[in-house]
mmCIF file of C-alpha atoms in Angstrom:
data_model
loop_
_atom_site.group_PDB
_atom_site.id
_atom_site.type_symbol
_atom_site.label_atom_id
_atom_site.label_comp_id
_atom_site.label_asym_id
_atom_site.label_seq_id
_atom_site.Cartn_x
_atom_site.Cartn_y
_atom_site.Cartn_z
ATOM 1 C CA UNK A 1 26.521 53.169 33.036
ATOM 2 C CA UNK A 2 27.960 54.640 30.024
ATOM 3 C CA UNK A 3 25.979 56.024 27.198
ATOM 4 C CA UNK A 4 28.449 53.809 24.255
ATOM 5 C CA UNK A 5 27.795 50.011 26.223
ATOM 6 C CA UNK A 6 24.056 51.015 26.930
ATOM 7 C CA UNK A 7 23.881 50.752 23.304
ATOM 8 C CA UNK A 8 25.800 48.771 21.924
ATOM 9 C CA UNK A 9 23.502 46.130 24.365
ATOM 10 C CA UNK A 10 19.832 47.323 23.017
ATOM 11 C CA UNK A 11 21.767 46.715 19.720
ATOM 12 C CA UNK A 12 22.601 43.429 20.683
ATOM 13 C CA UNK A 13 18.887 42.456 22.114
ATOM 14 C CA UNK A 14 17.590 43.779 18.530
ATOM 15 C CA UNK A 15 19.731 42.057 16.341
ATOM 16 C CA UNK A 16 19.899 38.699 17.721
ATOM 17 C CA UNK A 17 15.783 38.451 17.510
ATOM 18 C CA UNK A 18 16.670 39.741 13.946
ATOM 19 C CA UNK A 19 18.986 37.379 12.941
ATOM 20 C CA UNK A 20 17.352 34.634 14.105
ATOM 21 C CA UNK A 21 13.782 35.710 12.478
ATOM 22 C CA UNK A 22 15.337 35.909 8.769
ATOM 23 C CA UNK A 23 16.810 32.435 9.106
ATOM 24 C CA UNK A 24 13.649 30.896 9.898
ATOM 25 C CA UNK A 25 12.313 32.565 7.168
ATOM 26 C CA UNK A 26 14.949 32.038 4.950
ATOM 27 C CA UNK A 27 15.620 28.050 5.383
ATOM 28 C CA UNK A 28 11.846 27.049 6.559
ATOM 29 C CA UNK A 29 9.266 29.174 4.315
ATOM 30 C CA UNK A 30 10.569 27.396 1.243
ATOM 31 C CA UNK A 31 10.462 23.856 2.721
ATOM 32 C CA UNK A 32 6.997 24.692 4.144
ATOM 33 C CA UNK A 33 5.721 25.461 0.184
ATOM 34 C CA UNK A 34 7.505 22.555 -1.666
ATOM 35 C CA UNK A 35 4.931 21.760 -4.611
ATOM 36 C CA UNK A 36 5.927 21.473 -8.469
ATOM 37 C CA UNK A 37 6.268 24.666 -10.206
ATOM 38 C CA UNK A 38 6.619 24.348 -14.259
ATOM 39 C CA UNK A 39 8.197 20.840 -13.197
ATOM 40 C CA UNK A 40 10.208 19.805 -16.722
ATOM 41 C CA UNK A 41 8.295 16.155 -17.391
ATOM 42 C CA UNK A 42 8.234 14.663 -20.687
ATOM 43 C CA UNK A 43 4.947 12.246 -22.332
ATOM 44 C CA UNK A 44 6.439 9.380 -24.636
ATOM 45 C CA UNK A 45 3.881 7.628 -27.048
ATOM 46 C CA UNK A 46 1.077 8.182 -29.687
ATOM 47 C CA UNK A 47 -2.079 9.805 -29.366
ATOM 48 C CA UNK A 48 -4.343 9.878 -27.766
ATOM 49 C CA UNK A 49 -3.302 7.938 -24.966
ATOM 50 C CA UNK A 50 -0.779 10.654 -24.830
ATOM 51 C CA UNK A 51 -2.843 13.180 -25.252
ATOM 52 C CA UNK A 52 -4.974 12.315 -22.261
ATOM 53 C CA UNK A 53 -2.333 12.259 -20.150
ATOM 54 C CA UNK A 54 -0.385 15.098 -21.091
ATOM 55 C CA UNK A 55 -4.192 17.077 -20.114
ATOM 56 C CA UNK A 56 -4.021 15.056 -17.059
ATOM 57 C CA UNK A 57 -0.722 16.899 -15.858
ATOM 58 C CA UNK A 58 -1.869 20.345 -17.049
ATOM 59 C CA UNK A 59 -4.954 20.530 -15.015
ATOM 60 C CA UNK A 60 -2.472 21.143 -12.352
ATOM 61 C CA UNK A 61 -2.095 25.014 -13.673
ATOM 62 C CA UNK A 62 1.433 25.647 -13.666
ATOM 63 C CA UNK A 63 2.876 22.712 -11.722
ATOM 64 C CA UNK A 64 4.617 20.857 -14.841
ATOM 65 C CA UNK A 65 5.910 21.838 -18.155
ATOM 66 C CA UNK A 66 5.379 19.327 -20.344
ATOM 67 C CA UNK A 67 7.833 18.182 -22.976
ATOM 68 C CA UNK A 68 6.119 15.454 -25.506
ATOM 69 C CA UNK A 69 8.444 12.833 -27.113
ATOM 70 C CA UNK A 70 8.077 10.088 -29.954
ATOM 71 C CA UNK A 71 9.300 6.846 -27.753
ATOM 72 C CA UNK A 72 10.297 5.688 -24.849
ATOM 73 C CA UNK A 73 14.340 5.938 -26.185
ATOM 74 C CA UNK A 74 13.606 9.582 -26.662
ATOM 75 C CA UNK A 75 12.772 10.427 -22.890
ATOM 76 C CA UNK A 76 15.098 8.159 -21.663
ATOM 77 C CA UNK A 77 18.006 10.442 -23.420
ATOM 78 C CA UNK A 78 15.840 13.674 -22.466
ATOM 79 C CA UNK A 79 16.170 12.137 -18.950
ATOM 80 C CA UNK A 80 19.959 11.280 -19.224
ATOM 81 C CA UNK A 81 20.461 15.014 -20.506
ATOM 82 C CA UNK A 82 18.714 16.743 -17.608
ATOM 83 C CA UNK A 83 15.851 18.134 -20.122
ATOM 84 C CA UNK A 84 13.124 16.079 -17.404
ATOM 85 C CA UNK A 85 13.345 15.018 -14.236
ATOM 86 C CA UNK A 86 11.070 11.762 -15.183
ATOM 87 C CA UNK A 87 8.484 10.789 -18.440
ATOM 88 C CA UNK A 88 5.650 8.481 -18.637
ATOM 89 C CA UNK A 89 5.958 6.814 -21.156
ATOM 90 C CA UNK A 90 2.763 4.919 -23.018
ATOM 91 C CA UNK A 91 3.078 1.227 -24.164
ATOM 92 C CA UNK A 92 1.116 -1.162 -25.555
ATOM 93 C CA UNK A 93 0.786 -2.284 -22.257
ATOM 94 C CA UNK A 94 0.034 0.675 -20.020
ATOM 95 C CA UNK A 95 1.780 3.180 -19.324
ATOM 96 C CA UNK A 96 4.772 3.398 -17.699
ATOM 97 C CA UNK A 97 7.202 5.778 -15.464
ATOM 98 C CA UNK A 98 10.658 7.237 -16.209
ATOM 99 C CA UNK A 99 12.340 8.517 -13.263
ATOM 100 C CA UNK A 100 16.059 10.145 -12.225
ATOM 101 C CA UNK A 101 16.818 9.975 -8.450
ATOM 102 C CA UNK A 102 19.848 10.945 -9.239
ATOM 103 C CA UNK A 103 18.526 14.306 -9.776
ATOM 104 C CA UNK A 104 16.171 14.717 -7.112
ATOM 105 C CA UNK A 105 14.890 11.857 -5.206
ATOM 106 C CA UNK A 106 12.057 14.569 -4.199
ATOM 107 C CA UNK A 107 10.888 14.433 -7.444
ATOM 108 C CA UNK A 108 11.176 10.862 -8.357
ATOM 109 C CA UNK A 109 8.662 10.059 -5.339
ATOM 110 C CA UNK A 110 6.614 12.748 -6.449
ATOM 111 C CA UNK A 111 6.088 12.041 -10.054
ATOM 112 C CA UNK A 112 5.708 8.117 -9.132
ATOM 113 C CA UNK A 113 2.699 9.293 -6.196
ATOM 114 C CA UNK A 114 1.680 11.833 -9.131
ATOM 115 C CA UNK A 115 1.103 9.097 -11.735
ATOM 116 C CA UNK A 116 -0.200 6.648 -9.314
ATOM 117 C CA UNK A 117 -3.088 8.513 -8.041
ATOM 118 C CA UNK A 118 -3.860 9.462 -11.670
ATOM 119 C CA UNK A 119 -4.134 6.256 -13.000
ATOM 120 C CA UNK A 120 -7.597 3.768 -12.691
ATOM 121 C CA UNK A 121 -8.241 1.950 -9.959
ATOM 122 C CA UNK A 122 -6.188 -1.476 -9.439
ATOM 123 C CA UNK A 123 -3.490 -0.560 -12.280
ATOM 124 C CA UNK A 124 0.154 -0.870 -11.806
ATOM 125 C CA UNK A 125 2.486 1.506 -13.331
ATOM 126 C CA UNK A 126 5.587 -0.024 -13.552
ATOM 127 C CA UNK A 127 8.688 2.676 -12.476
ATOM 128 C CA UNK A 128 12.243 2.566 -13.657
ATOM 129 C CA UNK A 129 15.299 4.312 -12.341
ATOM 130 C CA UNK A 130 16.819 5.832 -15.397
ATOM 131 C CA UNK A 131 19.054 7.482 -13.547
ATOM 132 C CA UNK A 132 19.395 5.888 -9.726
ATOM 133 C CA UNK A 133 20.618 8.080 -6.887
ATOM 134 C CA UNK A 134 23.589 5.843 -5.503
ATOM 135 C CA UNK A 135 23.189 3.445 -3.143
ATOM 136 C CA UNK A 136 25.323 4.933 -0.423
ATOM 137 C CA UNK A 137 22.599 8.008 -0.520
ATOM 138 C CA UNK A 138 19.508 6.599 -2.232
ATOM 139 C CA UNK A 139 17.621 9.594 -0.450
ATOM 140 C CA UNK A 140 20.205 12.489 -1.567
ATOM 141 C CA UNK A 141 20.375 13.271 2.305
ATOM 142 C CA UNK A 142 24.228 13.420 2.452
ATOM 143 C CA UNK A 143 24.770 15.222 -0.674
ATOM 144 C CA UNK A 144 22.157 18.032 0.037
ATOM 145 C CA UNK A 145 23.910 18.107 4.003
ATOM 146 C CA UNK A 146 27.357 18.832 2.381
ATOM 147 C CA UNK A 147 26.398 21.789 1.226
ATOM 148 C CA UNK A 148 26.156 23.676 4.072
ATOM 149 C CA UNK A 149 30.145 22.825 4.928
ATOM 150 C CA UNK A 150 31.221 23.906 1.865
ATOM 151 C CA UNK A 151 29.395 27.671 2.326
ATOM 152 C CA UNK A 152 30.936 28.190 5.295
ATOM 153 C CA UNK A 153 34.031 27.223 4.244
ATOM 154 C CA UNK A 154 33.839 29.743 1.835
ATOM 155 C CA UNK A 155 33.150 32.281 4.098
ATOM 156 C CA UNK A 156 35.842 31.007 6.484
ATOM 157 C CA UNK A 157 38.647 31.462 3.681
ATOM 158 C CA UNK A 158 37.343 34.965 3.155
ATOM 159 C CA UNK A 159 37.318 36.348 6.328
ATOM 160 C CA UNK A 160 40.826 34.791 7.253
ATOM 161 C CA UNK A 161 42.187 36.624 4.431
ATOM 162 C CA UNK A 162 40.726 39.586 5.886
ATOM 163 C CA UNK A 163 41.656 39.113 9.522
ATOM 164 C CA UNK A 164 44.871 38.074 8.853
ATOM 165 C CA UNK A 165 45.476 41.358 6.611
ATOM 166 C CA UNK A 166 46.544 39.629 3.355
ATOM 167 C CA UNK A 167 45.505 42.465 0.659
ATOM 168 C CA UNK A 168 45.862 41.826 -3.795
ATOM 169 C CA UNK A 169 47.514 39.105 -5.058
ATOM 170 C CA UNK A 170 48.655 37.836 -2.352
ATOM 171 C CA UNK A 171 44.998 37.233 -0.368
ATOM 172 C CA UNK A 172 43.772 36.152 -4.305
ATOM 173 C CA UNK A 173 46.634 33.208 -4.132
ATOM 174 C CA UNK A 174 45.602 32.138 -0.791
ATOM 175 C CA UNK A 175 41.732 32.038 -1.650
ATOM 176 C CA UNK A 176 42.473 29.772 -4.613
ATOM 177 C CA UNK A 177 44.767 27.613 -2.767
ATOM 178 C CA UNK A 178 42.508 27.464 -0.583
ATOM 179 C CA UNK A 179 39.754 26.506 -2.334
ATOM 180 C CA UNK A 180 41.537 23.780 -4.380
ATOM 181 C CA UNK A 181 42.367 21.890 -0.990
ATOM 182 C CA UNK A 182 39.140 21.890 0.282
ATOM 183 C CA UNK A 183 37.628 20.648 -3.566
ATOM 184 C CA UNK A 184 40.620 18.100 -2.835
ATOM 185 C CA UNK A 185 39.556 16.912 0.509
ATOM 186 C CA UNK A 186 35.968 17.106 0.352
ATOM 187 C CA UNK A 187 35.879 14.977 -2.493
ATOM 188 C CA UNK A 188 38.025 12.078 -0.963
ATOM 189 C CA UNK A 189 34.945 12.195 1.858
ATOM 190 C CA UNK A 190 32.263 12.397 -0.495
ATOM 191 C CA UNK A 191 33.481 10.346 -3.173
ATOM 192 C CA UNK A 192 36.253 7.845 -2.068
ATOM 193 C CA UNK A 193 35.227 7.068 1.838
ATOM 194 C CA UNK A 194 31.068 7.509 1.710
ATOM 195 C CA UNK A 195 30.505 6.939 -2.205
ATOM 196 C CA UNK A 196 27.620 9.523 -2.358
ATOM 197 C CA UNK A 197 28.567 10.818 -5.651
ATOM 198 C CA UNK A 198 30.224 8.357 -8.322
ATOM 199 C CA UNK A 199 31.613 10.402 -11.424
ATOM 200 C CA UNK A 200 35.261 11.370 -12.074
ATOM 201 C CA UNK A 201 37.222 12.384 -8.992
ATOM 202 C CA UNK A 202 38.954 15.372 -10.480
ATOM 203 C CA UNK A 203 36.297 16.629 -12.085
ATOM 204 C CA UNK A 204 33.976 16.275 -8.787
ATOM 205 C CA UNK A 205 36.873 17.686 -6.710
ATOM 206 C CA UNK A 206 37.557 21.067 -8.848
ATOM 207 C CA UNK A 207 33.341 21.506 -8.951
ATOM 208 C CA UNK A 208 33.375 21.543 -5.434
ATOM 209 C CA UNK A 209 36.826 23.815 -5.314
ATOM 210 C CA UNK A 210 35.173 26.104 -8.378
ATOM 211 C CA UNK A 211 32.096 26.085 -5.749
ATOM 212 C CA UNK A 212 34.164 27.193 -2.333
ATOM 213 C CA UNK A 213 36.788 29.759 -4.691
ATOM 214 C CA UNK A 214 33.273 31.584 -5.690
ATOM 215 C CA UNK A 215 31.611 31.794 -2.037
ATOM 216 C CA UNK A 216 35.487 32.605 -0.587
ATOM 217 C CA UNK A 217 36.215 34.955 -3.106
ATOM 218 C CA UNK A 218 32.702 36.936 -2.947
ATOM 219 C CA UNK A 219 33.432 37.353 0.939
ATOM 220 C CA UNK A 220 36.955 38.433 0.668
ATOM 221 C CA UNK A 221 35.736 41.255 -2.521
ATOM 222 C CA UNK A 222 33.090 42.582 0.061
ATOM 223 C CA UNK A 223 35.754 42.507 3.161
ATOM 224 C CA UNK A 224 38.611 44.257 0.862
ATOM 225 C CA UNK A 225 36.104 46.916 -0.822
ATOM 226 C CA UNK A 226 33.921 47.886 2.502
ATOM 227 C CA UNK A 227 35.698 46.717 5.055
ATOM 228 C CA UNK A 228 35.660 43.882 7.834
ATOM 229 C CA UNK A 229 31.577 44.837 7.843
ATOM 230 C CA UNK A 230 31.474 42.930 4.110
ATOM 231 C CA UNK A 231 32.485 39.387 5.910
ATOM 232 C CA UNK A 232 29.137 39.640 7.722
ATOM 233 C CA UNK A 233 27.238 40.982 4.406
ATOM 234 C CA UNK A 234 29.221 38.088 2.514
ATOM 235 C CA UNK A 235 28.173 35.254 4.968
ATOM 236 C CA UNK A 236 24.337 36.408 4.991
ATOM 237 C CA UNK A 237 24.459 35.910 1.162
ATOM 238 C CA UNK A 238 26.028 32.961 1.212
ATOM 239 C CA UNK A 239 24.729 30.441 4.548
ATOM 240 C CA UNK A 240 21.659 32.727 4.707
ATOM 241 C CA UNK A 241 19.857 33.146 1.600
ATOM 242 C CA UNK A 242 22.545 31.147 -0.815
ATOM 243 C CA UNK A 243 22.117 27.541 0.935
ATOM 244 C CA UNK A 244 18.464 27.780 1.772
ATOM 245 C CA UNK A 245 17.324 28.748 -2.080
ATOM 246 C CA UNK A 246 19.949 26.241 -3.649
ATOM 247 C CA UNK A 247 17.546 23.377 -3.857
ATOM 248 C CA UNK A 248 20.060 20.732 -3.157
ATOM 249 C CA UNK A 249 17.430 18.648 -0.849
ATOM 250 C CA UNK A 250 14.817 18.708 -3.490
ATOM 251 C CA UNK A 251 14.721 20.805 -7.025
ATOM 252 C CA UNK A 252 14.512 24.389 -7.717
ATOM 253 C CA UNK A 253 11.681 24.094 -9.747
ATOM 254 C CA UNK A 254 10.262 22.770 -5.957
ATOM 255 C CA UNK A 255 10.791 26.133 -3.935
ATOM 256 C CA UNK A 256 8.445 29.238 -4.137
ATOM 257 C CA UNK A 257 9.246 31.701 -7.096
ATOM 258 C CA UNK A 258 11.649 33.325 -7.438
ATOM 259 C CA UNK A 259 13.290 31.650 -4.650
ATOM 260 C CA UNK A 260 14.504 28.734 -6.957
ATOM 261 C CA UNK A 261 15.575 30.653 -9.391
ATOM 262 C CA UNK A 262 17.457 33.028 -6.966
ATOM 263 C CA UNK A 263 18.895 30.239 -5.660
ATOM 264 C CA UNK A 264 20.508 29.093 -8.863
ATOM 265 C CA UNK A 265 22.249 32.624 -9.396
ATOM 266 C CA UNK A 266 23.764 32.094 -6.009
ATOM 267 C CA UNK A 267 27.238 29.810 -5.900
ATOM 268 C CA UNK A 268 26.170 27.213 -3.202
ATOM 269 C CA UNK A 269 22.859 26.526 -5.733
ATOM 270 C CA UNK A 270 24.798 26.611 -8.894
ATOM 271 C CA UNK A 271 27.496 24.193 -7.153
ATOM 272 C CA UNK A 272 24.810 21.614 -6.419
ATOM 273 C CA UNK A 273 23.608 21.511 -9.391
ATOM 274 C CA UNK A 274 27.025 21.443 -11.060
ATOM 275 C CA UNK A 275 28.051 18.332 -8.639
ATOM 276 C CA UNK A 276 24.671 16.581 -9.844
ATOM 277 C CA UNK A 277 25.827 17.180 -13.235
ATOM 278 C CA UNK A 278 29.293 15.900 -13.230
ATOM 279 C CA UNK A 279 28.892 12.765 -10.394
ATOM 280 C CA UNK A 280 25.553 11.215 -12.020
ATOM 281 C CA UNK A 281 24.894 12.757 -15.338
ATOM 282 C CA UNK A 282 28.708 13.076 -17.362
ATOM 283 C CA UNK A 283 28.269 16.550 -17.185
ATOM 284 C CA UNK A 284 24.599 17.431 -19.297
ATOM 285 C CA UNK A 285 23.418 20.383 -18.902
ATOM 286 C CA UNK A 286 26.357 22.091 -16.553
ATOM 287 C CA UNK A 287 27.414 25.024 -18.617
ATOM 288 C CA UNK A 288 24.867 27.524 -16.865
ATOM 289 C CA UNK A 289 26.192 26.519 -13.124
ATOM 290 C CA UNK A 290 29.653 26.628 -14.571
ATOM 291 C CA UNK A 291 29.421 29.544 -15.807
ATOM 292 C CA UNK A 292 27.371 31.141 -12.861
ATOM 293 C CA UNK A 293 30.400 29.767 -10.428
ATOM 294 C CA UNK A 294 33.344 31.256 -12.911
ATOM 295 C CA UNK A 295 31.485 35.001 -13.325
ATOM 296 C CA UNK A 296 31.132 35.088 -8.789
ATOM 297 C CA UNK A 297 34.837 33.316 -8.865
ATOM 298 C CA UNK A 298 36.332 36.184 -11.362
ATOM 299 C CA UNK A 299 34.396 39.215 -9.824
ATOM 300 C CA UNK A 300 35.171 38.069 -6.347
ATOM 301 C CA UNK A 301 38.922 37.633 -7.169
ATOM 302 C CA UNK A 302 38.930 41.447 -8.974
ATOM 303 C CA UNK A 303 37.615 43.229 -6.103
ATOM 304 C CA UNK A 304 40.054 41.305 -3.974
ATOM 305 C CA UNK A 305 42.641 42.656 -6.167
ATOM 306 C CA UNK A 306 41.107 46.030 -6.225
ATOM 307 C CA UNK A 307 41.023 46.398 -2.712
ATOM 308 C CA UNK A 308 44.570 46.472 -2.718
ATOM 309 C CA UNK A 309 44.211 50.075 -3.928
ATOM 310 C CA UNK A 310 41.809 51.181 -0.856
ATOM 311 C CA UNK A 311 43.393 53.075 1.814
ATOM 312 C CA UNK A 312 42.809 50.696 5.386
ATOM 313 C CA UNK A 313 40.330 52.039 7.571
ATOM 314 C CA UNK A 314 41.378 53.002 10.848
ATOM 315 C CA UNK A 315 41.262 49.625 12.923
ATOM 316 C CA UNK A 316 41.474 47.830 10.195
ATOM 317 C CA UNK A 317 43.645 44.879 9.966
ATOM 318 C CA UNK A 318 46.646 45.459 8.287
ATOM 319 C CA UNK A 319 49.283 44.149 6.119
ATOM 320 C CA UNK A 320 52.406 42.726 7.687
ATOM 321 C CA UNK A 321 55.443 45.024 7.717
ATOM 322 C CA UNK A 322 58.910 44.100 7.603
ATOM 323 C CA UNK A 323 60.560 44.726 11.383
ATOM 324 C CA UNK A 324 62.559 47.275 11.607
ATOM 325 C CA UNK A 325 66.109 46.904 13.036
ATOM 326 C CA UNK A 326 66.486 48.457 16.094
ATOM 327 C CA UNK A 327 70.439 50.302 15.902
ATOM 328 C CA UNK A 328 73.014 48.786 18.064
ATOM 329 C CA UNK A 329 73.880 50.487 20.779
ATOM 330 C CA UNK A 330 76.996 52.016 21.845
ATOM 331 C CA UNK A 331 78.772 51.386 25.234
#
């Protein structure tokens, strides 16, 4: 048997154990260690009542950073804003709990079991839905499980502009067009047939195209600088590390550090958050996400254009030539 297929096959037995070892550890070692880590949660009222219970959430050493507020109308609006994910909020009858499914139905649950098991014995703490998660996905499964379509989508668009030899402006045109029609039709599934997010349809529809140009255009850069190698780099980043640290299924401030805040400089995590933003909250607090998703979108897009310059490599798919005319021939 030749020396070449003898390894190419312990290459094969290696890597697939490999491959298969890093997504475990990429997608179930954060789930495993989901606990509150500097958690935003506001406390609404007057001392001391406040007091006590703002002590009562920093026992847990760097599980919640606590924002303190004069009323009840001022953590509602920190709530509507993104500042918290929930406040309790003391009354002259108890006190009470401010949630947002909307932004994480993880969280809701947790604060709500949080301030339950804090409270005496027998006493009800009334919970309100600032913010409710829609009805169509009161758990948040189906928006955190679209996530993983759009990624590979991404990737998708960038390797067929590499296989199919498109190089500059021409493979940048395609990745955008791309992109767009996928924001387009994702969002008629999302929005208009299973109502799991509920903001403006354009706006929802270029986040997720914004979301699927950055991932596509990040593959094709890496495929057009390196060579057909960067596809598989590209999708690693992306499926691999990029939709396991995003957060979508609970909150970044949920996952093990730094993973959440990895996760957030990645585009599938800044796209979830960006969707929360603009389909539950009217946009508060998206300008980090957008921003994250227009920086990977523009590099992306320049090295796509810059590989334009680069010489093929040898095997390399390349661009398609006009035919050339065979001359007539003579009798």
């Amino acid at each position: 048997m030749p020396a070449a297929p003898n390894r190419r096959a312990v290459a094969v037995i290696l890597l697939v154990p490999l491959i298969v070892t890093l997504s475990l550890w990429a997608f179930s070692w954060p789930a495993a260690r989901i606990a509150p880590r500097d958690l935003p949660v506001g406390v609404a009222g007057a001392a001391p009542v406040a007091d006590q219970l703002q002590s009562r959430f920093e026992q847990r050493e760097g599980a919640f950073e606590i924002h303190r507020y004069a009323d009840e109308a001022a953590a509602r609006a920190a709530i509507e804003d993104r500042v918290v994910y929930g406040a309790v909020v003391v009354t002259g009858k108890g006190p009470q709990l401010l949630t947002a499914s909307a932004a994480s139905p993880v969280v809701a649950q947790l604060l709500t079991e949080a301030v339950k098991a804090s409270a005496p014995a027998g006493t009800a703490i009334p919970v309100t839905d600032v913010v409710a998660a829609p009805g169509a996905d009161p758990r948040g499964a189906a928006l955190g499980a679209s996530l993983l379509p759009l990624a590979l989508a991404g990737v998708a668009a960038g390797a067929l502009v590499t296989v199919m030899g498109l190089r500059g402006a021409r493979a940048a045109v395609t990745l955008a067009g791309a992109s767009a029609l996928v924001g387009i039709a994702a969002t008629a599934i999302a929005h208009s047939w299973l109502g799991v997010v509920t903001g403006d349809w354009w706006t929802e529809a270029g986040v997720i195209g914004l979301t699927v140009l950055a991932i596509a255009s990040a593959v094709g850069g890496l495929a057009a600088l390196v060579g057909p190698k960067g596809i598989g780099a590209g999708a690693l980043l992306m499926v691999l590390l990029g939709n396991s640290f995003s957060g979508v299924t609970s909150a970044p401030q949920l996952l093990p550090e730094p993973v959440g805040l990895i996760g957030q400089w990645l585009p599938p995590g800044a796209g979830g958050s960006l969707l929360r933003s603009v389909a539950f909250f009217d946009g508060a607090a998206a300008g980090g996400a957008a921003l994250t998703l227009a920086a990977w979108s523009a590099v992306g897009l320049a090295a796509v254009l810059a590989g334009a310059c680069r010489r093929p490599e040898p095997g390399a798919p390349a661009a398609p030539s006009a035919a050339r005319r065979e001359p007539a021939l003579s009798s």
